[in-house]
PDB file of C-alpha atoms in Angstrom:
ATOM      1  CA  MET A   1     145.828 106.504 -44.811  1.00  0.00           C
ATOM      2  CA  ASP A   2     147.108 102.943 -44.985  1.00  0.00           C
ATOM      3  CA  GLU A   3     147.257 101.392 -48.404  1.00  0.00           C
ATOM      4  CA  THR A   4     146.603  97.748 -49.072  1.00  0.00           C
ATOM      5  CA  ARG A   5     149.908  95.975 -49.505  1.00  0.00           C
ATOM      6  CA  ILE A   6     150.610  93.987 -52.651  1.00  0.00           C
ATOM      7  CA  PRO A   7     151.966  90.559 -51.762  1.00  0.00           C
ATOM      8  CA  ARG A   8     155.607  90.038 -52.614  1.00  0.00           C
ATOM      9  CA  ALA A   9     156.652  87.223 -54.906  1.00  0.00           C
ATOM     10  CA  GLY A  10     156.829  84.019 -52.955  1.00  0.00           C
ATOM     11  CA  ARG A  11     159.157  81.093 -53.195  1.00  0.00           C
ATOM     12  CA  GLY A  12     156.856  79.326 -55.666  1.00  0.00           C
ATOM     13  CA  TYR A  13     156.987  82.259 -58.063  1.00  0.00           C
ATOM     14  CA  LEU A  14     160.774  82.441 -57.914  1.00  0.00           C
ATOM     15  CA  ILE A  15     161.108  78.690 -58.466  1.00  0.00           C
ATOM     16  CA  GLY A  16     158.796  78.985 -61.458  1.00  0.00           C
ATOM     17  CA  ALA A  17     160.794  81.929 -62.784  1.00  0.00           C
ATOM     18  CA  TRP A  18     164.072  80.000 -62.513  1.00  0.00           C
ATOM     19  CA  LEU A  19     162.497  76.953 -64.179  1.00  0.00           C
ATOM     20  CA  LEU A  20     161.374  79.209 -67.032  1.00  0.00           C
ATOM     21  CA  ALA A  21     164.895  80.642 -67.248  1.00  0.00           C
ATOM     22  CA  LEU A  22     166.284  77.098 -67.329  1.00  0.00           C
ATOM     23  CA  ALA A  23     163.941  76.158 -70.173  1.00  0.00           C
ATOM     24  CA  ILE A  24     164.926  79.257 -72.162  1.00  0.00           C
ATOM     25  CA  GLY A  25     168.622  78.636 -71.517  1.00  0.00           C
ATOM     26  CA  ALA A  26     168.329  74.988 -72.512  1.00  0.00           C
ATOM     27  CA  ALA A  27     166.556  75.920 -75.742  1.00  0.00           C
ATOM     28  CA  ALA A  28     169.206  78.532 -76.552  1.00  0.00           C
ATOM     29  CA  GLY A  29     172.018  76.104 -75.739  1.00  0.00           C
ATOM     30  CA  LEU A  30     170.490  73.331 -77.846  1.00  0.00           C
ATOM     31  CA  ALA A  31     169.912  75.685 -80.748  1.00  0.00           C
ATOM     32  CA  LEU A  32     173.482  76.949 -80.692  1.00  0.00           C
ATOM     33  CA  GLY A  33     174.840  73.432 -80.165  1.00  0.00           C
ATOM     34  CA  PHE A  34     172.981  72.138 -83.199  1.00  0.00           C
ATOM     35  CA  LEU A  35     173.872  75.207 -85.230  1.00  0.00           C
ATOM     36  CA  LEU A  36     177.598  74.946 -84.533  1.00  0.00           C
ATOM     37  CA  GLN A  37     177.539  71.126 -84.196  1.00  0.00           C
ATOM     38  CA  ASP A  38     179.648  71.430 -81.071  1.00  0.00           C
ATOM     39  CA  LEU A  39     178.635  70.668 -77.490  1.00  0.00           C
ATOM     40  CA  LEU A  40     180.820  73.055 -75.487  1.00  0.00           C
ATOM     41  CA  PRO A  41     179.622  76.408 -76.935  1.00  0.00           C
ATOM     42  CA  GLY A  42     176.020  75.232 -76.589  1.00  0.00           C
ATOM     43  CA  VAL A  43     176.506  74.391 -72.924  1.00  0.00           C
ATOM     44  CA  ILE A  44     178.310  77.659 -72.208  1.00  0.00           C
ATOM     45  CA  ILE A  45     175.669  79.785 -73.932  1.00  0.00           C
ATOM     46  CA  GLY A  46     172.862  77.770 -72.316  1.00  0.00           C
ATOM     47  CA  VAL A  47     174.242  78.376 -68.834  1.00  0.00           C
ATOM     48  CA  ALA A  48     174.884  82.053 -69.561  1.00  0.00           C
ATOM     49  CA  VAL A  49     171.364  82.598 -70.921  1.00  0.00           C
ATOM     50  CA  THR A  50     169.853  80.761 -67.946  1.00  0.00           C
ATOM     51  CA  VAL A  51     171.721  82.932 -65.467  1.00  0.00           C
ATOM     52  CA  LEU A  52     170.942  86.183 -67.280  1.00  0.00           C
ATOM     53  CA  VAL A  53     167.243  85.441 -67.716  1.00  0.00           C
ATOM     54  CA  GLY A  54     166.872  84.162 -64.146  1.00  0.00           C
ATOM     55  CA  VAL A  55     168.578  87.170 -62.615  1.00  0.00           C
ATOM     56  CA  ALA A  56     166.585  89.542 -64.831  1.00  0.00           C
ATOM     57  CA  ILE A  57     163.284  87.980 -63.765  1.00  0.00           C
ATOM     58  CA  ALA A  58     164.253  87.945 -60.084  1.00  0.00           C
ATOM     59  CA  LEU A  59     165.398  91.580 -60.131  1.00  0.00           C
ATOM     60  CA  GLY A  60     162.344  92.608 -62.132  1.00  0.00           C
ATOM     61  CA  VAL A  61     160.077  91.093 -59.510  1.00  0.00           C
ATOM     62  CA  ARG A  62     161.903  92.873 -56.710  1.00  0.00           C
ATOM     63  CA  ARG A  63     161.635  96.246 -58.465  1.00  0.00           C
ATOM     64  CA  SER A  64     158.086  95.955 -59.793  1.00  0.00           C
ATOM     65  CA  GLY A  65     156.270  95.947 -56.466  1.00  0.00           C
ATOM     66  CA  SER A  66     157.322  98.371 -53.807  1.00  0.00           C
ATOM     67  CA  GLY A  67     154.689  96.768 -51.593  1.00  0.00           C
ATOM     68  CA  THR A  68     151.916  99.305 -52.069  1.00  0.00           C
ATOM     69  CA  ILE A  69     149.132  99.934 -54.533  1.00  0.00           C
ATOM     70  CA  GLU A  70     151.221 102.722 -56.045  1.00  0.00           C
ATOM     71  CA  GLY A  71     153.822 100.115 -57.028  1.00  0.00           C
ATOM     72  CA  ALA A  72     151.231  98.243 -59.083  1.00  0.00           C
ATOM     73  CA  PRO A  73     150.796  98.784 -62.826  1.00  0.00           C
ATOM     74  CA  PRO A  74     148.524 101.741 -63.583  1.00  0.00           C
ATOM     75  CA  TRP A  75     145.723  99.584 -65.014  1.00  0.00           C
ATOM     76  CA  THR A  76     145.112  97.594 -61.807  1.00  0.00           C
ATOM     77  CA  GLY A  77     143.082  98.215 -58.679  1.00  0.00           C
ATOM     78  CA  ASP A  78     142.502 101.655 -57.222  1.00  0.00           C
ATOM     79  CA  ALA A  79     145.426 103.085 -59.149  1.00  0.00           C
ATOM     80  CA  GLY A  80     143.642 102.102 -62.366  1.00  0.00           C
ATOM     81  CA  VAL A  81     140.598 104.122 -61.397  1.00  0.00           C
ATOM     82  CA  ARG A  82     142.741 107.147 -60.510  1.00  0.00           C
ATOM     83  CA  ASN A  83     144.872 106.886 -63.667  1.00  0.00           C
ATOM     84  CA  ASN A  84     142.101 106.091 -66.121  1.00  0.00           C
ATOM     85  CA  GLN A  85     142.105 108.814 -68.743  1.00  0.00           C
ATOM     86  CA  SER A  86     139.969 107.059 -71.351  1.00  0.00           C
ATOM     87  CA  GLY A  87     136.753 108.792 -70.361  1.00  0.00           C
ATOM     88  CA  SER A  88     134.001 108.081 -67.900  1.00  0.00           C
ATOM     89  CA  LEU A  89     133.886 104.787 -66.058  1.00  0.00           C
TER      90      LEU A  89
END
C-alpha cells in the first residue's frame, strides 16, 4: 500500500527559517551589546545564536518528515484518526 508523501521543506521554507534565525540572533546580539555596552561580544553572540538557531531549524525540518504519513505528527491526517484515543470520532 503506497502512502501519500508529505512534501519536504522547500527553499522558501529554509530561507524563512534562516531569516527567523537571523532576527533571533540580531535580537540576542543587540541585547547583549546593550547590556555589556560593548560591540564585539554582542556581534559574536549574535552570530553564534544565528548559526545555532538556523542549524537547529534546518536539522529539525530534515528529521521531522521522513516523507510519509507516518512521519507526520500524530494529530494530523490519517495518522490522527489511527492514533486518536480520546473516544469516538
